[in-house]
Amino acid sequence: MADDQNLKNAASQIERAQADKCLRPSIAGFFDEATNTVSYVVHDPKTDEAAIIDSVLDFEAASGRTSNGSADRIIEYVTSNNLKVIWLIETHAHADHISAAPYLQERLGGKLAIGRDIIRVQEVFGKLFNAGTDFERDGSQFDKLFEDGETFKVGELEGIALHVPGHTPADMAFIIGDAAFVGDTIFMPDFGTARADFPGGDAGQLFRSIRRLLSLPDETRLFLCHDYKAPGRDEYAWETTVKQQREENVHVKDGVTEEDFVAMRTDRDRTLSMPKLIMPSVQVNIRGGRLPDPEENGVSYIKIPVNAV
């Protein structure tokens, strides 16, 4: 942390929010059990300006049908609380669910944002899906591409974006007030950490990203993108703290070395199946959550590359 000015700035922001409750956000989590994903509405109680983080579009793979039940729950919450959506934030291009950001943007407004390294993910998967020259690989499907350390506002609340690659090259954590939304870097302490075997993933880089986040103040609230209810735990959970992770995380608690983590993560990832929605999810999410353009018959199609991964 000594040479990481962006991390220092994030820590200072968190400490200010911890000292002054007016600088802390109000947070509502929406759990989608079909994909084990948690979406968040984060708002400034003083101005009622809000950000929606990691929304979910319902998708039935067998039929290829989409629906909006998960997103409509968010819309109902936003409208019933008279919130004004400023940001629609994606922590990364998800491989396990399709983003509902375009649907929400059409109904609630706000700027669609992701980390700048989405460009790298677009390049890799644009080739895999043979997306052609019509598919722009410059992040232009998004309204804002965040850099590491870049600041933003949700009402009067301070926000800062931190680049935390490893699960994918483009993963970001977004800190708003005293709360950090860490995407797929880390899970609840009894479940561990995210996989690092997707194209562009790197277990060593993931370890360093997680330890970067765990250098934040002990009482920083961490909000996770997924929970899979570790064996022996009866309830889903998605909020923890830096202190709890450092003391208890089964993969990266204090004392675990990068070498040990990489060996564990590599061995574990070899045993994991690909997410069942990875092909539709990534194909759509690199487009900012928009389906591929309809063909001559007016229907959009999801490609499945055969024997390519």
PDB file of C-alpha atoms in Angstrom:
ATOM      1  CA  MET A   1       0.000   0.000   0.000  1.00  0.00           C
ATOM      2  CA  ALA A   2       2.984   2.302   0.530  1.00  0.00           C
ATOM      3  CA  ASP A   3       3.277   3.139  -3.181  1.00  0.00           C
ATOM      4  CA  ASP A   4      -0.399   2.718  -4.100  1.00  0.00           C
ATOM      5  CA  GLN A   5      -1.832   6.222  -4.055  1.00  0.00           C
ATOM      6  CA  ASN A   6      -5.175   5.077  -5.436  1.00  0.00           C
ATOM      7  CA  LEU A   7      -5.552   2.630  -2.558  1.00  0.00           C
ATOM      8  CA  LYS A   8      -4.561   5.336  -0.083  1.00  0.00           C
ATOM      9  CA  ASN A   9      -7.232   7.604  -1.528  1.00  0.00           C
ATOM     10  CA  ALA A  10      -9.818   4.834  -1.205  1.00  0.00           C
ATOM     11  CA  ALA A  11      -8.810   4.192   2.407  1.00  0.00           C
ATOM     12  CA  SER A  12      -9.094   7.898   3.228  1.00  0.00           C
ATOM     13  CA  GLN A  13     -12.565   8.016   1.686  1.00  0.00           C
ATOM     14  CA  ILE A  14     -13.674   5.024   3.747  1.00  0.00           C
ATOM     15  CA  GLU A  15     -12.297   6.521   6.956  1.00  0.00           C
ATOM     16  CA  ARG A  16     -14.165   9.784   6.319  1.00  0.00           C
ATOM     17  CA  ALA A  17     -17.395   7.853   5.772  1.00  0.00           C
ATOM     18  CA  GLN A  18     -16.864   5.769   8.888  1.00  0.00           C
ATOM     19  CA  ALA A  19     -16.419   8.958  10.912  1.00  0.00           C
ATOM     20  CA  ASP A  20     -19.483  10.693   9.436  1.00  0.00           C
ATOM     21  CA  LYS A  21     -22.654   8.648   8.893  1.00  0.00           C
ATOM     22  CA  CYS A  22     -23.902  11.266   6.399  1.00  0.00           C
ATOM     23  CA  LEU A  23     -21.197  10.015   4.034  1.00  0.00           C
ATOM     24  CA  ARG A  24     -22.405   6.398   4.132  1.00  0.00           C
ATOM     25  CA  PRO A  25     -24.732   4.966   1.478  1.00  0.00           C
ATOM     26  CA  SER A  26     -28.031   3.189   1.935  1.00  0.00           C
ATOM     27  CA  ILE A  27     -27.753  -0.263   0.322  1.00  0.00           C
ATOM     28  CA  ALA A  28     -30.373  -2.767  -0.781  1.00  0.00           C
ATOM     29  CA  GLY A  29     -29.339  -6.195  -2.068  1.00  0.00           C
ATOM     30  CA  PHE A  30     -31.423  -8.283  -4.494  1.00  0.00           C
ATOM     31  CA  PHE A  31     -30.504 -11.966  -4.630  1.00  0.00           C
ATOM     32  CA  ASP A  32     -31.202 -13.976  -7.790  1.00  0.00           C
ATOM     33  CA  GLU A  33     -31.100 -17.615  -6.732  1.00  0.00           C
ATOM     34  CA  ALA A  34     -31.129 -18.918 -10.313  1.00  0.00           C
ATOM     35  CA  THR A  35     -27.654 -17.433 -10.883  1.00  0.00           C
ATOM     36  CA  ASN A  36     -26.564 -16.949  -7.235  1.00  0.00           C
ATOM     37  CA  THR A  37     -26.045 -13.277  -8.085  1.00  0.00           C
ATOM     38  CA  VAL A  38     -26.562 -10.258  -5.847  1.00  0.00           C
ATOM     39  CA  SER A  39     -27.516  -6.938  -7.447  1.00  0.00           C
ATOM     40  CA  TYR A  40     -27.397  -3.729  -5.448  1.00  0.00           C
ATOM     41  CA  VAL A  41     -29.157  -0.393  -5.331  1.00  0.00           C
ATOM     42  CA  VAL A  42     -26.849   2.065  -3.585  1.00  0.00           C
ATOM     43  CA  HIS A  43     -28.158   5.528  -2.809  1.00  0.00           C
ATOM     44  CA  ASP A  44     -27.358   8.759  -1.043  1.00  0.00           C
ATOM     45  CA  PRO A  45     -30.060   9.252   1.627  1.00  0.00           C
ATOM     46  CA  LYS A  46     -29.589  13.014   1.422  1.00  0.00           C
ATOM     47  CA  THR A  47     -30.153  13.484  -2.331  1.00  0.00           C
ATOM     48  CA  ASP A  48     -31.808  10.149  -3.264  1.00  0.00           C
ATOM     49  CA  GLU A  49     -29.397   9.741  -6.184  1.00  0.00           C
ATOM     50  CA  ALA A  50     -28.582   6.077  -6.781  1.00  0.00           C
ATOM     51  CA  ALA A  51     -26.375   3.539  -8.528  1.00  0.00           C
ATOM     52  CA  ILE A  52     -27.481   0.070  -9.613  1.00  0.00           C
ATOM     53  CA  ILE A  53     -24.668  -2.491  -9.545  1.00  0.00           C
ATOM     54  CA  ASP A  54     -24.582  -5.852 -11.385  1.00  0.00           C
ATOM     55  CA  SER A  55     -28.197  -6.237 -12.464  1.00  0.00           C
ATOM     56  CA  VAL A  56     -29.632  -9.525 -13.793  1.00  0.00           C
ATOM     57  CA  LEU A  57     -31.773 -10.240 -16.854  1.00  0.00           C
ATOM     58  CA  ASP A  58     -33.655 -13.508 -16.446  1.00  0.00           C
ATOM     59  CA  PHE A  59     -32.716 -15.988 -19.178  1.00  0.00           C
ATOM     60  CA  GLU A  60     -34.010 -19.487 -19.810  1.00  0.00           C
ATOM     61  CA  ALA A  61     -31.254 -21.271 -21.707  1.00  0.00           C
ATOM     62  CA  ALA A  62     -33.386 -24.170 -22.927  1.00  0.00           C
ATOM     63  CA  SER A  63     -35.927 -21.929 -24.649  1.00  0.00           C
ATOM     64  CA  GLY A  64     -33.756 -18.898 -25.296  1.00  0.00           C
ATOM     65  CA  ARG A  65     -36.367 -16.660 -23.668  1.00  0.00           C
ATOM     66  CA  THR A  66     -35.641 -13.589 -21.574  1.00  0.00           C
ATOM     67  CA  SER A  67     -37.802 -12.018 -18.885  1.00  0.00           C
ATOM     68  CA  ASN A  68     -37.498  -9.124 -16.463  1.00  0.00           C
ATOM     69  CA  GLY A  69     -38.642 -10.351 -13.059  1.00  0.00           C
ATOM     70  CA  SER A  70     -35.319  -9.674 -11.322  1.00  0.00           C
ATOM     71  CA  ALA A  71     -34.923  -6.257 -12.913  1.00  0.00           C
ATOM     72  CA  ASP A  72     -38.537  -5.323 -12.185  1.00  0.00           C
ATOM     73  CA  ARG A  73     -37.934  -5.888  -8.468  1.00  0.00           C
ATOM     74  CA  ILE A  74     -35.198  -3.267  -8.694  1.00  0.00           C
ATOM     75  CA  ILE A  75     -37.439  -0.881 -10.615  1.00  0.00           C
ATOM     76  CA  GLU A  76     -40.169  -1.253  -7.993  1.00  0.00           C
ATOM     77  CA  TYR A  77     -37.681  -0.469  -5.216  1.00  0.00           C
ATOM     78  CA  VAL A  78     -36.272   2.545  -7.034  1.00  0.00           C
ATOM     79  CA  THR A  79     -39.650   4.020  -7.901  1.00  0.00           C
ATOM     80  CA  SER A  80     -41.249   3.348  -4.516  1.00  0.00           C
ATOM     81  CA  ASN A  81     -38.364   5.129  -2.803  1.00  0.00           C
ATOM     82  CA  ASN A  82     -38.357   8.009  -5.322  1.00  0.00           C
ATOM     83  CA  LEU A  83     -34.714   7.429  -6.230  1.00  0.00           C
ATOM     84  CA  LYS A  84     -32.942   8.961  -9.220  1.00  0.00           C
ATOM     85  CA  VAL A  85     -30.588   6.515 -10.940  1.00  0.00           C
ATOM     86  CA  ILE A  86     -27.290   8.143 -11.930  1.00  0.00           C
ATOM     87  CA  TRP A  87     -25.153   5.057 -12.603  1.00  0.00           C
ATOM     88  CA  LEU A  88     -25.670   1.529 -13.911  1.00  0.00           C
ATOM     89  CA  ILE A  89     -22.409  -0.146 -12.949  1.00  0.00           C
ATOM     90  CA  GLU A  90     -20.978  -3.502 -14.017  1.00  0.00           C
ATOM     91  CA  THR A  91     -18.065  -4.851 -11.989  1.00  0.00           C
ATOM     92  CA  HIS A  92     -17.017  -6.909 -15.058  1.00  0.00           C
ATOM     93  CA  ALA A  93     -18.430  -8.775 -18.056  1.00  0.00           C
ATOM     94  CA  HIS A  94     -20.176 -11.565 -16.167  1.00  0.00           C
ATOM     95  CA  ALA A  95     -20.013 -15.181 -17.320  1.00  0.00           C
ATOM     96  CA  ASP A  96     -22.935 -16.455 -15.249  1.00  0.00           C
ATOM     97  CA  HIS A  97     -25.773 -14.052 -15.970  1.00  0.00           C
ATOM     98  CA  ILE A  98     -26.879 -11.511 -18.538  1.00  0.00           C
ATOM     99  CA  SER A  99     -26.951  -7.872 -17.478  1.00  0.00           C
ATOM    100  CA  ALA A 100     -30.303  -6.087 -17.357  1.00  0.00           C
ATOM    101  CA  ALA A 101     -28.617  -2.673 -17.662  1.00  0.00           C
ATOM    102  CA  PRO A 102     -30.173  -1.666 -21.025  1.00  0.00           C
ATOM    103  CA  TYR A 103     -33.667  -2.539 -19.771  1.00  0.00           C
ATOM    104  CA  LEU A 104     -33.099  -0.569 -16.574  1.00  0.00           C
ATOM    105  CA  GLN A 105     -31.504   2.344 -18.406  1.00  0.00           C
ATOM    106  CA  GLU A 106     -34.501   2.646 -20.713  1.00  0.00           C
ATOM    107  CA  ARG A 107     -36.852   2.854 -17.730  1.00  0.00           C
ATOM    108  CA  LEU A 108     -34.773   4.611 -15.080  1.00  0.00           C
ATOM    109  CA  GLY A 109     -31.984   6.472 -16.889  1.00  0.00           C
ATOM    110  CA  GLY A 110     -28.386   6.616 -15.688  1.00  0.00           C
ATOM    111  CA  LYS A 111     -24.992   6.106 -17.320  1.00  0.00           C
ATOM    112  CA  LEU A 112     -23.800   2.563 -18.033  1.00  0.00           C
ATOM    113  CA  ALA A 113     -20.255   2.075 -16.686  1.00  0.00           C
ATOM    114  CA  ILE A 114     -17.567  -0.615 -16.531  1.00  0.00           C
ATOM    115  CA  GLY A 115     -13.778  -0.769 -16.254  1.00  0.00           C
ATOM    116  CA  ARG A 116     -11.640   0.336 -19.202  1.00  0.00           C
ATOM    117  CA  ASP A 117     -10.135  -3.116 -19.653  1.00  0.00           C
ATOM    118  CA  ILE A 118     -13.456  -4.339 -21.006  1.00  0.00           C
ATOM    119  CA  ILE A 119     -11.708  -3.565 -24.297  1.00  0.00           C
ATOM    120  CA  ARG A 120      -9.354  -6.496 -23.704  1.00  0.00           C
ATOM    121  CA  VAL A 121     -12.278  -8.801 -22.963  1.00  0.00           C
ATOM    122  CA  GLN A 122     -14.095  -7.611 -26.087  1.00  0.00           C
ATOM    123  CA  GLU A 123     -11.038  -8.397 -28.188  1.00  0.00           C
ATOM    124  CA  VAL A 124     -10.683 -11.943 -26.824  1.00  0.00           C
ATOM    125  CA  PHE A 125     -14.344 -12.891 -26.981  1.00  0.00           C
ATOM    126  CA  GLY A 126     -15.022 -10.957 -30.177  1.00  0.00           C
ATOM    127  CA  LYS A 127     -12.624 -13.388 -31.853  1.00  0.00           C
ATOM    128  CA  LEU A 128     -14.078 -16.423 -30.092  1.00  0.00           C
ATOM    129  CA  PHE A 129     -17.598 -15.567 -31.236  1.00  0.00           C
ATOM    130  CA  ASN A 130     -16.421 -14.413 -34.679  1.00  0.00           C
ATOM    131  CA  ALA A 131     -18.362 -11.219 -34.067  1.00  0.00           C
ATOM    132  CA  GLY A 132     -17.114  -9.544 -37.234  1.00  0.00           C
ATOM    133  CA  THR A 133     -16.117  -5.977 -37.986  1.00  0.00           C
ATOM    134  CA  ASP A 134     -19.523  -4.586 -37.002  1.00  0.00           C
ATOM    135  CA  PHE A 135     -18.766  -5.374 -33.364  1.00  0.00           C
ATOM    136  CA  GLU A 136     -16.763  -2.464 -31.961  1.00  0.00           C
ATOM    137  CA  ARG A 137     -13.985  -3.503 -29.608  1.00  0.00           C
ATOM    138  CA  ASP A 138     -13.441  -0.076 -28.050  1.00  0.00           C
ATOM    139  CA  GLY A 139     -15.884  -0.078 -25.133  1.00  0.00           C
ATOM    140  CA  SER A 140     -18.227   2.272 -26.984  1.00  0.00           C
ATOM    141  CA  GLN A 141     -21.232   0.154 -25.911  1.00  0.00           C
ATOM    142  CA  PHE A 142     -20.793   1.749 -22.477  1.00  0.00           C
ATOM    143  CA  ASP A 143     -21.247   5.386 -21.450  1.00  0.00           C
ATOM    144  CA  LYS A 144     -18.248   5.407 -19.110  1.00  0.00           C
ATOM    145  CA  LEU A 145     -15.035   3.360 -18.864  1.00  0.00           C
ATOM    146  CA  PHE A 146     -13.479   3.716 -15.423  1.00  0.00           C
ATOM    147  CA  GLU A 147      -9.722   3.866 -14.850  1.00  0.00           C
ATOM    148  CA  ASP A 148      -8.021   2.614 -11.698  1.00  0.00           C
ATOM    149  CA  GLY A 149      -8.341   5.298  -9.039  1.00  0.00           C
ATOM    150  CA  GLU A 150     -10.932   7.353 -10.890  1.00  0.00           C
ATOM    151  CA  THR A 151     -13.451   9.113  -8.663  1.00  0.00           C
ATOM    152  CA  PHE A 152     -17.172   9.625  -9.153  1.00  0.00           C
ATOM    153  CA  LYS A 153     -20.222  10.758  -7.195  1.00  0.00           C
ATOM    154  CA  VAL A 154     -23.539   9.253  -6.167  1.00  0.00           C
ATOM    155  CA  GLY A 155     -25.326  12.350  -4.961  1.00  0.00           C
ATOM    156  CA  GLU A 156     -22.972  13.806  -2.371  1.00  0.00           C
ATOM    157  CA  LEU A 157     -21.341  10.441  -1.649  1.00  0.00           C
ATOM    158  CA  GLU A 158     -17.759   9.912  -2.770  1.00  0.00           C
ATOM    159  CA  GLY A 159     -16.926   6.963  -4.993  1.00  0.00           C
ATOM    160  CA  ILE A 160     -13.667   5.536  -6.295  1.00  0.00           C
ATOM    161  CA  ALA A 161     -12.998   2.732  -8.796  1.00  0.00           C
ATOM    162  CA  LEU A 162     -10.184   0.225  -8.230  1.00  0.00           C
ATOM    163  CA  HIS A 163      -8.929  -2.172 -10.899  1.00  0.00           C
ATOM    164  CA  VAL A 164      -8.801  -5.684  -9.408  1.00  0.00           C
ATOM    165  CA  PRO A 165      -8.014  -8.101 -12.272  1.00  0.00           C
ATOM    166  CA  GLY A 166      -7.437 -11.827 -12.005  1.00  0.00           C
ATOM    167  CA  HIS A 167     -10.879 -13.363 -12.343  1.00  0.00           C
ATOM    168  CA  THR A 168     -10.983 -11.490 -15.664  1.00  0.00           C
ATOM    169  CA  PRO A 169      -8.711  -8.707 -16.943  1.00  0.00           C
ATOM    170  CA  ALA A 170     -11.462  -6.120 -16.525  1.00  0.00           C
ATOM    171  CA  ASP A 171     -12.694  -6.664 -12.954  1.00  0.00           C
ATOM    172  CA  MET A 172     -13.282  -3.525 -10.908  1.00  0.00           C
ATOM    173  CA  ALA A 173     -14.233  -2.839  -7.304  1.00  0.00           C
ATOM    174  CA  PHE A 174     -16.366   0.235  -6.720  1.00  0.00           C
ATOM    175  CA  ILE A 175     -16.125   1.910  -3.339  1.00  0.00           C
ATOM    176  CA  ILE A 176     -18.976   4.223  -2.385  1.00  0.00           C
ATOM    177  CA  GLY A 177     -18.645   5.856   1.007  1.00  0.00           C
ATOM    178  CA  ASP A 178     -17.510   3.093   3.380  1.00  0.00           C
ATOM    179  CA  ALA A 179     -18.817   0.220   1.228  1.00  0.00           C
ATOM    180  CA  ALA A 180     -16.843  -1.723  -1.382  1.00  0.00           C
ATOM    181  CA  PHE A 181     -18.632  -3.647  -4.138  1.00  0.00           C
ATOM    182  CA  VAL A 182     -16.005  -6.197  -5.073  1.00  0.00           C
ATOM    183  CA  GLY A 183     -17.611  -8.194  -7.882  1.00  0.00           C
ATOM    184  CA  ASP A 184     -16.213 -11.696  -8.395  1.00  0.00           C
ATOM    185  CA  THR A 185     -12.882 -11.261  -6.641  1.00  0.00           C
ATOM    186  CA  ILE A 186     -13.849 -12.770  -3.300  1.00  0.00           C
ATOM    187  CA  PHE A 187     -16.766 -14.621  -1.722  1.00  0.00           C
ATOM    188  CA  MET A 188     -17.914 -15.127   1.856  1.00  0.00           C
ATOM    189  CA  PRO A 189     -15.034 -16.252   4.108  1.00  0.00           C
ATOM    190  CA  ASP A 190     -16.334 -19.828   4.307  1.00  0.00           C
ATOM    191  CA  PHE A 191     -16.458 -20.148   0.505  1.00  0.00           C
ATOM    192  CA  GLY A 192     -13.223 -18.428  -0.527  1.00  0.00           C
ATOM    193  CA  THR A 193     -12.479 -16.778  -3.846  1.00  0.00           C
ATOM    194  CA  ALA A 194     -13.439 -16.595  -7.511  1.00  0.00           C
ATOM    195  CA  ARG A 195     -12.054 -18.834 -10.226  1.00  0.00           C
ATOM    196  CA  ALA A 196      -9.208 -17.540 -12.406  1.00  0.00           C
ATOM    197  CA  ASP A 197      -9.273 -19.859 -15.416  1.00  0.00           C
ATOM    198  CA  PHE A 198     -11.340 -17.818 -17.875  1.00  0.00           C
ATOM    199  CA  PRO A 199      -9.517 -16.310 -20.884  1.00  0.00           C
ATOM    200  CA  GLY A 200      -7.308 -13.541 -19.523  1.00  0.00           C
ATOM    201  CA  GLY A 201      -7.665 -14.757 -15.934  1.00  0.00           C
ATOM    202  CA  ASP A 202      -4.611 -15.154 -13.716  1.00  0.00           C
ATOM    203  CA  ALA A 203      -4.524 -16.658 -10.220  1.00  0.00           C
ATOM    204  CA  GLY A 204      -1.440 -14.722  -9.121  1.00  0.00           C
ATOM    205  CA  GLN A 205      -2.986 -11.480 -10.284  1.00  0.00           C
ATOM    206  CA  LEU A 206      -6.223 -12.363  -8.476  1.00  0.00           C
ATOM    207  CA  PHE A 207      -4.291 -12.951  -5.244  1.00  0.00           C
ATOM    208  CA  ARG A 208      -2.614  -9.550  -5.526  1.00  0.00           C
ATOM    209  CA  SER A 209      -5.930  -7.852  -6.302  1.00  0.00           C
ATOM    210  CA  ILE A 210      -7.603  -9.443  -3.285  1.00  0.00           C
ATOM    211  CA  ARG A 211      -4.733  -8.532  -0.975  1.00  0.00           C
ATOM    212  CA  ARG A 212      -4.987  -4.988  -2.322  1.00  0.00           C
ATOM    213  CA  LEU A 213      -8.642  -4.872  -1.275  1.00  0.00           C
ATOM    214  CA  LEU A 214      -7.811  -6.430   2.081  1.00  0.00           C
ATOM    215  CA  SER A 215      -5.394  -3.545   2.728  1.00  0.00           C
ATOM    216  CA  LEU A 216      -8.399  -1.258   3.143  1.00  0.00           C
ATOM    217  CA  PRO A 217      -9.491  -0.340   6.701  1.00  0.00           C
ATOM    218  CA  ASP A 218     -10.650  -3.303   8.791  1.00  0.00           C
ATOM    219  CA  GLU A 219     -14.272  -2.201   9.093  1.00  0.00           C
ATOM    220  CA  THR A 220     -14.736  -1.565   5.371  1.00  0.00           C
ATOM    221  CA  ARG A 221     -18.003  -3.209   4.374  1.00  0.00           C
ATOM    222  CA  LEU A 222     -17.545  -5.646   1.482  1.00  0.00           C
ATOM    223  CA  PHE A 223     -20.549  -6.465  -0.694  1.00  0.00           C
ATOM    224  CA  LEU A 224     -20.148  -9.560  -2.851  1.00  0.00           C
ATOM    225  CA  CYS A 225     -21.565 -10.347  -6.279  1.00  0.00           C
ATOM    226  CA  HIS A 226     -22.331 -14.004  -5.520  1.00  0.00           C
ATOM    227  CA  ASP A 227     -23.007 -16.452  -2.750  1.00  0.00           C
ATOM    228  CA  TYR A 228     -23.162 -20.218  -3.119  1.00  0.00           C
ATOM    229  CA  LYS A 229     -24.004 -21.063   0.529  1.00  0.00           C
ATOM    230  CA  ALA A 230     -20.952 -22.996   1.694  1.00  0.00           C
ATOM    231  CA  PRO A 231     -21.549 -26.486   3.148  1.00  0.00           C
ATOM    232  CA  GLY A 232     -22.870 -26.222   6.684  1.00  0.00           C
ATOM    233  CA  ARG A 233     -24.361 -22.736   6.223  1.00  0.00           C
ATOM    234  CA  ASP A 234     -28.157 -22.542   6.040  1.00  0.00           C
ATOM    235  CA  GLU A 235     -28.650 -19.007   4.721  1.00  0.00           C
ATOM    236  CA  TYR A 236     -27.325 -17.043   1.777  1.00  0.00           C
ATOM    237  CA  ALA A 237     -25.089 -14.110   2.730  1.00  0.00           C
ATOM    238  CA  TRP A 238     -23.273 -11.405   0.792  1.00  0.00           C
ATOM    239  CA  GLU A 239     -21.936  -8.808   3.229  1.00  0.00           C
ATOM    240  CA  THR A 240     -18.700  -9.106   5.171  1.00  0.00           C
ATOM    241  CA  THR A 241     -15.770  -6.911   6.244  1.00  0.00           C
ATOM    242  CA  VAL A 242     -12.094  -6.626   5.453  1.00  0.00           C
ATOM    243  CA  LYS A 243     -11.261  -7.758   8.988  1.00  0.00           C
ATOM    244  CA  GLN A 244     -13.423 -10.850   8.740  1.00  0.00           C
ATOM    245  CA  GLN A 245     -11.915 -11.793   5.380  1.00  0.00           C
ATOM    246  CA  ARG A 246      -8.365 -11.337   6.617  1.00  0.00           C
ATOM    247  CA  GLU A 247      -9.022 -13.523   9.631  1.00  0.00           C
ATOM    248  CA  GLU A 248     -11.287 -16.206   8.181  1.00  0.00           C
ATOM    249  CA  ASN A 249     -11.241 -16.513   4.381  1.00  0.00           C
ATOM    250  CA  VAL A 250     -10.456 -20.135   3.615  1.00  0.00           C
ATOM    251  CA  HIS A 251      -8.365 -19.195   0.549  1.00  0.00           C
ATOM    252  CA  VAL A 252      -6.692 -15.842   1.276  1.00  0.00           C
ATOM    253  CA  LYS A 253      -6.675 -15.117   4.989  1.00  0.00           C
ATOM    254  CA  ASP A 254      -3.570 -13.557   6.491  1.00  0.00           C
ATOM    255  CA  GLY A 255      -0.606 -15.911   6.286  1.00  0.00           C
ATOM    256  CA  VAL A 256      -1.525 -17.496   2.937  1.00  0.00           C
ATOM    257  CA  THR A 257       1.236 -16.887   0.395  1.00  0.00           C
ATOM    258  CA  GLU A 258       0.736 -16.113  -3.272  1.00  0.00           C
ATOM    259  CA  GLU A 259       2.476 -19.379  -4.167  1.00  0.00           C
ATOM    260  CA  ASP A 260       0.097 -21.369  -1.962  1.00  0.00           C
ATOM    261  CA  PHE A 261      -2.929 -19.531  -3.344  1.00  0.00           C
ATOM    262  CA  VAL A 262      -1.945 -20.045  -6.983  1.00  0.00           C
ATOM    263  CA  ALA A 263      -1.402 -23.774  -6.398  1.00  0.00           C
ATOM    264  CA  MET A 264      -4.775 -24.107  -4.641  1.00  0.00           C
ATOM    265  CA  ARG A 265      -6.658 -21.990  -7.181  1.00  0.00           C
ATOM    266  CA  THR A 266      -5.121 -23.791 -10.168  1.00  0.00           C
ATOM    267  CA  ASP A 267      -5.923 -27.234  -8.770  1.00  0.00           C
ATOM    268  CA  ARG A 268      -9.445 -26.196  -7.814  1.00  0.00           C
ATOM    269  CA  ASP A 269     -10.208 -24.544 -11.152  1.00  0.00           C
ATOM    270  CA  ARG A 270      -9.311 -27.746 -13.004  1.00  0.00           C
ATOM    271  CA  THR A 271     -12.261 -29.447 -11.286  1.00  0.00           C
ATOM    272  CA  LEU A 272     -14.855 -26.768 -12.124  1.00  0.00           C
ATOM    273  CA  SER A 273     -17.320 -26.988 -14.980  1.00  0.00           C
ATOM    274  CA  MET A 274     -17.865 -23.953 -17.158  1.00  0.00           C
ATOM    275  CA  PRO A 275     -20.776 -21.762 -15.983  1.00  0.00           C
ATOM    276  CA  LYS A 276     -23.926 -22.972 -17.712  1.00  0.00           C
ATOM    277  CA  LEU A 277     -24.720 -19.490 -19.067  1.00  0.00           C
ATOM    278  CA  ILE A 278     -21.193 -18.452 -20.069  1.00  0.00           C
ATOM    279  CA  MET A 279     -21.816 -18.438 -23.833  1.00  0.00           C
ATOM    280  CA  PRO A 280     -24.945 -16.267 -23.838  1.00  0.00           C
ATOM    281  CA  SER A 281     -23.776 -14.152 -20.904  1.00  0.00           C
ATOM    282  CA  VAL A 282     -20.372 -13.088 -22.166  1.00  0.00           C
ATOM    283  CA  GLN A 283     -21.639 -12.697 -25.729  1.00  0.00           C
ATOM    284  CA  VAL A 284     -24.289 -10.232 -24.544  1.00  0.00           C
ATOM    285  CA  ASN A 285     -22.393  -8.567 -21.694  1.00  0.00           C
ATOM    286  CA  ILE A 286     -19.462  -7.472 -23.873  1.00  0.00           C
ATOM    287  CA  ARG A 287     -22.134  -5.553 -25.784  1.00  0.00           C
ATOM    288  CA  GLY A 288     -23.213  -3.729 -22.642  1.00  0.00           C
ATOM    289  CA  GLY A 289     -26.064  -6.179 -22.024  1.00  0.00           C
ATOM    290  CA  ARG A 290     -27.548  -5.772 -25.502  1.00  0.00           C
ATOM    291  CA  LEU A 291     -28.525  -8.803 -27.551  1.00  0.00           C
ATOM    292  CA  PRO A 292     -26.795  -9.329 -30.915  1.00  0.00           C
ATOM    293  CA  ASP A 293     -28.480  -7.419 -33.718  1.00  0.00           C
ATOM    294  CA  PRO A 294     -31.533  -9.225 -35.135  1.00  0.00           C
ATOM    295  CA  GLU A 295     -31.047 -11.068 -38.423  1.00  0.00           C
ATOM    296  CA  GLU A 296     -33.268 -10.706 -41.514  1.00  0.00           C
ATOM    297  CA  ASN A 297     -36.132 -12.521 -39.805  1.00  0.00           C
ATOM    298  CA  GLY A 298     -36.107 -10.107 -36.869  1.00  0.00           C
ATOM    299  CA  VAL A 299     -34.687 -12.657 -34.394  1.00  0.00           C
ATOM    300  CA  SER A 300     -31.467 -12.306 -32.365  1.00  0.00           C
ATOM    301  CA  TYR A 301     -29.211 -15.349 -32.175  1.00  0.00           C
ATOM    302  CA  ILE A 302     -26.649 -16.483 -29.600  1.00  0.00           C
ATOM    303  CA  LYS A 303     -23.641 -18.293 -31.082  1.00  0.00           C
ATOM    304  CA  ILE A 304     -22.172 -21.388 -29.459  1.00  0.00           C
ATOM    305  CA  PRO A 305     -18.603 -22.052 -30.655  1.00  0.00           C
ATOM    306  CA  VAL A 306     -18.104 -25.807 -31.003  1.00  0.00           C
ATOM    307  CA  ASN A 307     -14.852 -27.392 -29.733  1.00  0.00           C
ATOM    308  CA  ALA A 308     -13.285 -23.945 -29.358  1.00  0.00           C
ATOM    309  CA  VAL A 309     -12.853 -23.722 -25.575  1.00  0.00           C
TER     310      VAL A 309
END
